[in-house]
PDB file of C-alpha atoms in Angstrom:
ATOM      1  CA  UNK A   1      26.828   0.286 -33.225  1.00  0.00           C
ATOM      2  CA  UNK A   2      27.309  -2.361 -30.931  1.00  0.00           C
ATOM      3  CA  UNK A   3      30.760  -0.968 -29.874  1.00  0.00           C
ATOM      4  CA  UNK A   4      29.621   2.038 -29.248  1.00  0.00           C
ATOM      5  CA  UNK A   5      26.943   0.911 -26.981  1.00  0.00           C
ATOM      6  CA  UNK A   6      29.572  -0.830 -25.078  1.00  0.00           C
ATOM      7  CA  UNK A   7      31.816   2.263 -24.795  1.00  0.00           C
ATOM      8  CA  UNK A   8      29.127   4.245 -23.629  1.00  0.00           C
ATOM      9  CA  UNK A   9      28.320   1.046 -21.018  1.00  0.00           C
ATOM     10  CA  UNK A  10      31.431   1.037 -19.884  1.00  0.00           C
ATOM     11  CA  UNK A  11      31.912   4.694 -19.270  1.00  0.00           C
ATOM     12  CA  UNK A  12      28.396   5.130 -17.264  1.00  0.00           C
ATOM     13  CA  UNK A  13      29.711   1.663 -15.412  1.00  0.00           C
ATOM     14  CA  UNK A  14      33.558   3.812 -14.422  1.00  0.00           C
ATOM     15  CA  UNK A  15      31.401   6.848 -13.589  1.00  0.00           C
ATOM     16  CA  UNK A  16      28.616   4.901 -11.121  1.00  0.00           C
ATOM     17  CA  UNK A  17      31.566   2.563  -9.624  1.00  0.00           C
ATOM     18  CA  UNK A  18      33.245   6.621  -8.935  1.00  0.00           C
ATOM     19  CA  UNK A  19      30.206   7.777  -7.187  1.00  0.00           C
ATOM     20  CA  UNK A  20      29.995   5.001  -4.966  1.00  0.00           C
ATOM     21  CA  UNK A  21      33.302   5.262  -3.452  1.00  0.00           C
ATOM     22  CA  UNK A  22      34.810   2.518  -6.110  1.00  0.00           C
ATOM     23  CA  UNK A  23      38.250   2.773  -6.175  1.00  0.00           C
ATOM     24  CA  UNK A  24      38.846   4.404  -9.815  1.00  0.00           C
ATOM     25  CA  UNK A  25      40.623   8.054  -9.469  1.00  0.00           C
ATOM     26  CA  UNK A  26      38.821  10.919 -11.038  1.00  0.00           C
ATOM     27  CA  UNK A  27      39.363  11.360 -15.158  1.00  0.00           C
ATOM     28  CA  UNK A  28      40.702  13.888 -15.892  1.00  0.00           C
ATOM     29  CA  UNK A  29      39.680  17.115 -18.310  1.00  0.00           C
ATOM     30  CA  UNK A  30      40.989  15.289 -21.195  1.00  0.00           C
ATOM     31  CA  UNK A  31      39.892  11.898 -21.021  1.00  0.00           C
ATOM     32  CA  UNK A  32      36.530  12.768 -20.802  1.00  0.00           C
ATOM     33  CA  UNK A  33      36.772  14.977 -23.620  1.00  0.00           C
ATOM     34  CA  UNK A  34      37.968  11.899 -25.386  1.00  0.00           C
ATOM     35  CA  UNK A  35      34.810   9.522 -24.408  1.00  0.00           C
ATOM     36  CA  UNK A  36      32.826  12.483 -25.435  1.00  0.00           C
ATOM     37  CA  UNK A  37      33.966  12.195 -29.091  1.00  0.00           C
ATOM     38  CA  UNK A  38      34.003   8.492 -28.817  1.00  0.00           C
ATOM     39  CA  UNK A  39      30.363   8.780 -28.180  1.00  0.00           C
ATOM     40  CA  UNK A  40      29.396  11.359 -30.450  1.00  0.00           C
ATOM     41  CA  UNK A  41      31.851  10.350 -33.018  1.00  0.00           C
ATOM     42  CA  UNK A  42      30.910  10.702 -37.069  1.00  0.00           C
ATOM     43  CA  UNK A  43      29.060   7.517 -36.937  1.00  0.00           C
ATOM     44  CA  UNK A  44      26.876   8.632 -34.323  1.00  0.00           C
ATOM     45  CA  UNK A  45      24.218  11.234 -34.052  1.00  0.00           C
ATOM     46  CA  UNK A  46      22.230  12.444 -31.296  1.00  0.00           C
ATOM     47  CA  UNK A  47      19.032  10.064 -32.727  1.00  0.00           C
ATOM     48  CA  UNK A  48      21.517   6.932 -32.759  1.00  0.00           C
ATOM     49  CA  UNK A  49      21.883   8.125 -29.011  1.00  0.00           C
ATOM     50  CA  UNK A  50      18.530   8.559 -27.975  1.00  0.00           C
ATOM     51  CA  UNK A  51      17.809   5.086 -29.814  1.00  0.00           C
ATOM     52  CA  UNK A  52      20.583   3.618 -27.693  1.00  0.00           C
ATOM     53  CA  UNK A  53      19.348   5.067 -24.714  1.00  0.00           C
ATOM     54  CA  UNK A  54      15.449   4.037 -25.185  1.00  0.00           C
ATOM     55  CA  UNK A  55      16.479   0.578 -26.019  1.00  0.00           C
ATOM     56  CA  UNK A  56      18.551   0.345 -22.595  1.00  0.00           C
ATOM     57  CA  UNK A  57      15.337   1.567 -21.070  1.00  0.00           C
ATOM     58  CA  UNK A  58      12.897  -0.604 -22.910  1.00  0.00           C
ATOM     59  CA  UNK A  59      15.022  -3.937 -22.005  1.00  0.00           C
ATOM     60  CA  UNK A  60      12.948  -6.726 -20.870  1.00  0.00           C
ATOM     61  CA  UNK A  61      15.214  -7.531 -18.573  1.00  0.00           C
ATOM     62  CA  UNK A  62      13.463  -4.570 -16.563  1.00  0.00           C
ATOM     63  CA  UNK A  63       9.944  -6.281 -16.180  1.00  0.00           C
ATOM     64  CA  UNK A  64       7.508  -3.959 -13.918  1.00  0.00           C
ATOM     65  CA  UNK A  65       5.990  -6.466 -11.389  1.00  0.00           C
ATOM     66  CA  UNK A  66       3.292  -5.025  -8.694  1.00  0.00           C
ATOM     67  CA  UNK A  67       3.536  -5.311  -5.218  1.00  0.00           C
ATOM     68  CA  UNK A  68       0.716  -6.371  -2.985  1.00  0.00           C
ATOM     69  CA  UNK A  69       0.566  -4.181   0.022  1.00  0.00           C
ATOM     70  CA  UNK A  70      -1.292  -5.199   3.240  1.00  0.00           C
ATOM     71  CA  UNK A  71      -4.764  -3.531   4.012  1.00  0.00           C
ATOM     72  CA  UNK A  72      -6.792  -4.179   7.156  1.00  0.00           C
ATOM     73  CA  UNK A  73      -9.738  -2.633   5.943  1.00  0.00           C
ATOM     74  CA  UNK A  74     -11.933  -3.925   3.195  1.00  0.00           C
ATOM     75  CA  UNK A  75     -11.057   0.311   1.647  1.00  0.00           C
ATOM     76  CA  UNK A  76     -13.093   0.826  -1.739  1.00  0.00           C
ATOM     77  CA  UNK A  77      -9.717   2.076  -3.613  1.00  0.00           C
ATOM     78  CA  UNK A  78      -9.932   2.869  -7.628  1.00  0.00           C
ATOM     79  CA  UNK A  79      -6.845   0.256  -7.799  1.00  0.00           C
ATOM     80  CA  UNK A  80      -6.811  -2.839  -6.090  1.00  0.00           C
ATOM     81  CA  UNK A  81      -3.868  -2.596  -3.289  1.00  0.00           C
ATOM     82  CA  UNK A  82      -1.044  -2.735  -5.877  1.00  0.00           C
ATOM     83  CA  UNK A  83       1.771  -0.357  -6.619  1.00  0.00           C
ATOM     84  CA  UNK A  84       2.864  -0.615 -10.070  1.00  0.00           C
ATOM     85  CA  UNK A  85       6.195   1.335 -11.356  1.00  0.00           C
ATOM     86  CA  UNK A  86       5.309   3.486 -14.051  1.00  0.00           C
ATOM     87  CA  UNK A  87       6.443   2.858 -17.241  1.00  0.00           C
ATOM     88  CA  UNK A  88       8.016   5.879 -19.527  1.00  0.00           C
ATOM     89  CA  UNK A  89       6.572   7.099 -22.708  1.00  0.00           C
ATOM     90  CA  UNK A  90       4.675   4.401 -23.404  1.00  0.00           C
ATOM     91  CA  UNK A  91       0.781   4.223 -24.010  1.00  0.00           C
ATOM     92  CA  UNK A  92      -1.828   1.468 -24.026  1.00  0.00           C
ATOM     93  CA  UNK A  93      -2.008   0.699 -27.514  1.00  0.00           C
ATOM     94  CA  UNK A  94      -4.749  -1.031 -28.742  1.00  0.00           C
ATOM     95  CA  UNK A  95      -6.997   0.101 -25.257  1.00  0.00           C
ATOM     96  CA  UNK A  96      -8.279  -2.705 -23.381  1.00  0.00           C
ATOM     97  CA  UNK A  97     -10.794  -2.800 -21.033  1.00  0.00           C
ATOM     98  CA  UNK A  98     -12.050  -5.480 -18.423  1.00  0.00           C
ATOM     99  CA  UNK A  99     -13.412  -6.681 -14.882  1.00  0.00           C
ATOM    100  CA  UNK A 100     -11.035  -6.789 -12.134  1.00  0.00           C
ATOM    101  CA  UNK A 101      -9.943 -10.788 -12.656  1.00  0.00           C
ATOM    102  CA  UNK A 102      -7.645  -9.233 -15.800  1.00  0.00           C
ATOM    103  CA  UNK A 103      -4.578  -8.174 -15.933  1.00  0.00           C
ATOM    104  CA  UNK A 104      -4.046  -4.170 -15.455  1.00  0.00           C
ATOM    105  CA  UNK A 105      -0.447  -2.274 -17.026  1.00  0.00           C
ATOM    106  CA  UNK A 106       0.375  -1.610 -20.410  1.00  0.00           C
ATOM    107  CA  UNK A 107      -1.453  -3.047 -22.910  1.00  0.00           C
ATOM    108  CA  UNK A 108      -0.252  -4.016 -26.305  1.00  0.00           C
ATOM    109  CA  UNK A 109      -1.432  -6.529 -29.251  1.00  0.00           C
ATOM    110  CA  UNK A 110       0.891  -9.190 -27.450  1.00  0.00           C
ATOM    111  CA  UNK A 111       0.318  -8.509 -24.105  1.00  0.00           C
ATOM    112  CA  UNK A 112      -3.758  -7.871 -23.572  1.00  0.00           C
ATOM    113  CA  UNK A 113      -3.719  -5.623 -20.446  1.00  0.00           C
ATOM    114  CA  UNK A 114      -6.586  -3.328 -18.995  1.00  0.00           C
ATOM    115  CA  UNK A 115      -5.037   0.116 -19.229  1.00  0.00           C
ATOM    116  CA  UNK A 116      -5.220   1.742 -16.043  1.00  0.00           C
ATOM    117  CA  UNK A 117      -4.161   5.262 -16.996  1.00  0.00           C
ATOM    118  CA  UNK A 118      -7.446   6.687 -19.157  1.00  0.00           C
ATOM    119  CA  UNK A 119      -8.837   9.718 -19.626  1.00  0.00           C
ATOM    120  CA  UNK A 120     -11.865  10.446 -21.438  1.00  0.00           C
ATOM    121  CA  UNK A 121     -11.920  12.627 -24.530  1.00  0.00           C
ATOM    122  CA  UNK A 122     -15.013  14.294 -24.368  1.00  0.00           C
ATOM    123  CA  UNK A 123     -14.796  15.661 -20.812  1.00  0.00           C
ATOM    124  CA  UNK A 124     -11.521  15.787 -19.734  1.00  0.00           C
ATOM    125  CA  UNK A 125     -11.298  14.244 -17.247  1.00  0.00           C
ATOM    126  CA  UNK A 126      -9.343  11.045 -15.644  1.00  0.00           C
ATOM    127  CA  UNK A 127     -11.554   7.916 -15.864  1.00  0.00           C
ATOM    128  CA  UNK A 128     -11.575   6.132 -12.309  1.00  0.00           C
ATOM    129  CA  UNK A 129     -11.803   2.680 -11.998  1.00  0.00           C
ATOM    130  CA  UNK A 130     -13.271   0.337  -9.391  1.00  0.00           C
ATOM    131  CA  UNK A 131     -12.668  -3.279  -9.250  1.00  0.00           C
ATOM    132  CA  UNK A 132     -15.442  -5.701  -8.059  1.00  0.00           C
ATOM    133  CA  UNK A 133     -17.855  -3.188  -8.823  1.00  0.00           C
ATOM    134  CA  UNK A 134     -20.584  -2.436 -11.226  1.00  0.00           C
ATOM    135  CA  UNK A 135     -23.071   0.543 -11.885  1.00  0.00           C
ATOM    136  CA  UNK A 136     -26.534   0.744 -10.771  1.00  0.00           C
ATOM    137  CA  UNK A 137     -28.840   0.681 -13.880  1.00  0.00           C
ATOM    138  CA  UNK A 138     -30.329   4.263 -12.249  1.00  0.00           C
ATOM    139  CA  UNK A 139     -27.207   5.904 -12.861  1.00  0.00           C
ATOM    140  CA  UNK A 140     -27.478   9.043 -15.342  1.00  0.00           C
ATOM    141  CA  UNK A 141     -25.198  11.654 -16.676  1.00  0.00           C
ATOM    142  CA  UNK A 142     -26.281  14.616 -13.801  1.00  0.00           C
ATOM    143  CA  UNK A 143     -25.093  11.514 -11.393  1.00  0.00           C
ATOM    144  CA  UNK A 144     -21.734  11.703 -12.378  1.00  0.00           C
ATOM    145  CA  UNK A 145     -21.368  15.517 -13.416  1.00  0.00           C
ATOM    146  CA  UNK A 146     -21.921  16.151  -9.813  1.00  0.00           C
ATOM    147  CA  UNK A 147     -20.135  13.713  -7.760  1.00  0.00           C
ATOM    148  CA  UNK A 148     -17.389  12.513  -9.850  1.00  0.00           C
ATOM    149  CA  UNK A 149     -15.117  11.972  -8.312  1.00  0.00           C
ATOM    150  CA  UNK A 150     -15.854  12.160  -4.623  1.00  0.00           C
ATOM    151  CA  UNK A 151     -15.838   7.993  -3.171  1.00  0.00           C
ATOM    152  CA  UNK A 152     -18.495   8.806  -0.816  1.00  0.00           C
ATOM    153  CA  UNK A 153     -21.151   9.693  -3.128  1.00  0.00           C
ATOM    154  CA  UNK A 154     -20.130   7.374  -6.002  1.00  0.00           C
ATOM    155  CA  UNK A 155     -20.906   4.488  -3.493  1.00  0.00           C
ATOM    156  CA  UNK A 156     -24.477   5.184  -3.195  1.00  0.00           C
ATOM    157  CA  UNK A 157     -24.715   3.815  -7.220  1.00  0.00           C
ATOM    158  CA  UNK A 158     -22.442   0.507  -6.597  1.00  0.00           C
ATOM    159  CA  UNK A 159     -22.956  -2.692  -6.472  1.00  0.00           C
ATOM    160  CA  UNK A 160     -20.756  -5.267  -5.246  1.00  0.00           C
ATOM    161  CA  UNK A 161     -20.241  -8.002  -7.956  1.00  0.00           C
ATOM    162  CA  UNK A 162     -16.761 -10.359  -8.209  1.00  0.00           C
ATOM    163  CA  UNK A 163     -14.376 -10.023 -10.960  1.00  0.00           C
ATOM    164  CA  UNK A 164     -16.541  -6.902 -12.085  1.00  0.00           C
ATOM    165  CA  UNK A 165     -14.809  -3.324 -12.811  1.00  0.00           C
ATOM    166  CA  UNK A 166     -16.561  -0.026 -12.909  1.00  0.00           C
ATOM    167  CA  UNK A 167     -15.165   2.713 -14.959  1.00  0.00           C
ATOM    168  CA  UNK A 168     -16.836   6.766 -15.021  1.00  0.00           C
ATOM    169  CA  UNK A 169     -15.598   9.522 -15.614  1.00  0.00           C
ATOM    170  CA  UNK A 170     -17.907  12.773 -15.224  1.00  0.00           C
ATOM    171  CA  UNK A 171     -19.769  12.706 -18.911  1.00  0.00           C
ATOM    172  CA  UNK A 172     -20.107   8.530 -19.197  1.00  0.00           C
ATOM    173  CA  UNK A 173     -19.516   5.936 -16.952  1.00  0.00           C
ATOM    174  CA  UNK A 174     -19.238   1.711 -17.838  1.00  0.00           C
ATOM    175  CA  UNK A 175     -19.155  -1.584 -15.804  1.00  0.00           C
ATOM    176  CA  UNK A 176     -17.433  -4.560 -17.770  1.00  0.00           C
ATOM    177  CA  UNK A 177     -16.533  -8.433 -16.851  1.00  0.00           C
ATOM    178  CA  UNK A 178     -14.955  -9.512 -19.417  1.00  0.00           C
ATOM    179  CA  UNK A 179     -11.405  -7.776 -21.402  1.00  0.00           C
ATOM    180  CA  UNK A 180     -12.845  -5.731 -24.235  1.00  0.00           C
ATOM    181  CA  UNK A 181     -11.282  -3.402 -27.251  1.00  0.00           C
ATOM    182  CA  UNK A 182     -11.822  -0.091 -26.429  1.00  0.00           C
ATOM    183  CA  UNK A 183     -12.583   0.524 -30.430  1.00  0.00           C
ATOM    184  CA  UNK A 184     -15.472  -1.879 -29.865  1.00  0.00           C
ATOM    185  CA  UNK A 185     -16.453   0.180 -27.188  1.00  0.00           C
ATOM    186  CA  UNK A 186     -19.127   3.163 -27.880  1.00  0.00           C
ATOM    187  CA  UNK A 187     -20.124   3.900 -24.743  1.00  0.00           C
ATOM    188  CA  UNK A 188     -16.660   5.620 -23.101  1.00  0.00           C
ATOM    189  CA  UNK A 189     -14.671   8.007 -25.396  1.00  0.00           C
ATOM    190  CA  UNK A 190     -10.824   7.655 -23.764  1.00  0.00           C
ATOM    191  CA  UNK A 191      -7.320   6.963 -24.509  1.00  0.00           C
ATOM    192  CA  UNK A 192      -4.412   5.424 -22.883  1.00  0.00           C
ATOM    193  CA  UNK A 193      -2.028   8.139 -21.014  1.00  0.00           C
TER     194      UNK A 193
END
């Protein structure tokens, strides 16, 4: 297995060194036949590919690491002034949920994240989230059925706390401090997407 996976290294590394004006000629009809079978030789099935292939892409070598954009204006933003590459096929799993002081990406039983890609079962609908923020205790279902999820009328419920992070979706709505399993959780109905 592991010569394969350097054949098939070595033959996306003479293709991308082609492309960008490297000086390799083009292969011909017949040599890439050949690196086709090599690949997709007797040994090798199109599973053992697609395992190859998500384990290049899964590599930790690849970390995802935010970057912190300048802002003027003190905005009220669902996500706090960070751009975060997505990461493929891959879900929160277990759910975590927490204030704004807590890590936000992927979570996993190693890696407790809050899982900033939710939407709630019961409705539909994506849950938005808004750090340094926490409900009003007045807030009621009708509340969010008709202003989710329009900024300028959510505001009228908030209230500013630190390291606080308000989550609603249009049927239920949550403010938390502290990183929390979403199984422990009966108040919002979501998954990780």
């Amino acid at each position: 297995m592991a010569d394969e996976l350097e054949r098939l290294l070595d033959e996306v590394e003479r293709r991308l060194c082609h492309r960008r004006g490297g000086g390799e000629e083009e292969p011909t009809a017949a040599e890439e036949r050949r690196s086709a079978k090599v690949l997709m030789s007797a040994g090798s099935s199109k599973e053992d590919l697609d395992d190859i292939i998500d384990e290049i892409c899964n590599d930790s070598s690849f970390t995802k690491t935010p970057l912190n954009l300048k802002s003027n204006s003190a905005s009220l933003t669902p996500e706090r002034n960070k751009v975060v590459v997505p990461a493929y096929r891959k879900r929160c799993c277990p759910v975590y949920l927490g204030g704004s002081l807590s890590p936000s990406g992927i979570g996993t039983n190693i890696s407790k994240r809050t899982c900033d890609q939710l939407r709630c079962t019961a409705c539909d609908f994506r849950v938005s989230l808004f750090n340094d923020y926490i409900w009003d205790q007045s807030c009621d279902y009708l509340f969010f059925r008709n202003n989710m999820p329009e900024l300028s009328k959510l505001r009228a419920k908030m209230i500013k706390k630190k390291g606080a992070r308000a989550y609603a979706c249009q049927c239920s709505w949550r403010s938390i401090d502290e990183l929390t399993d979403l199984q422990t959780e009966q108040q919002l109905r979501c998954v990780g997407i």
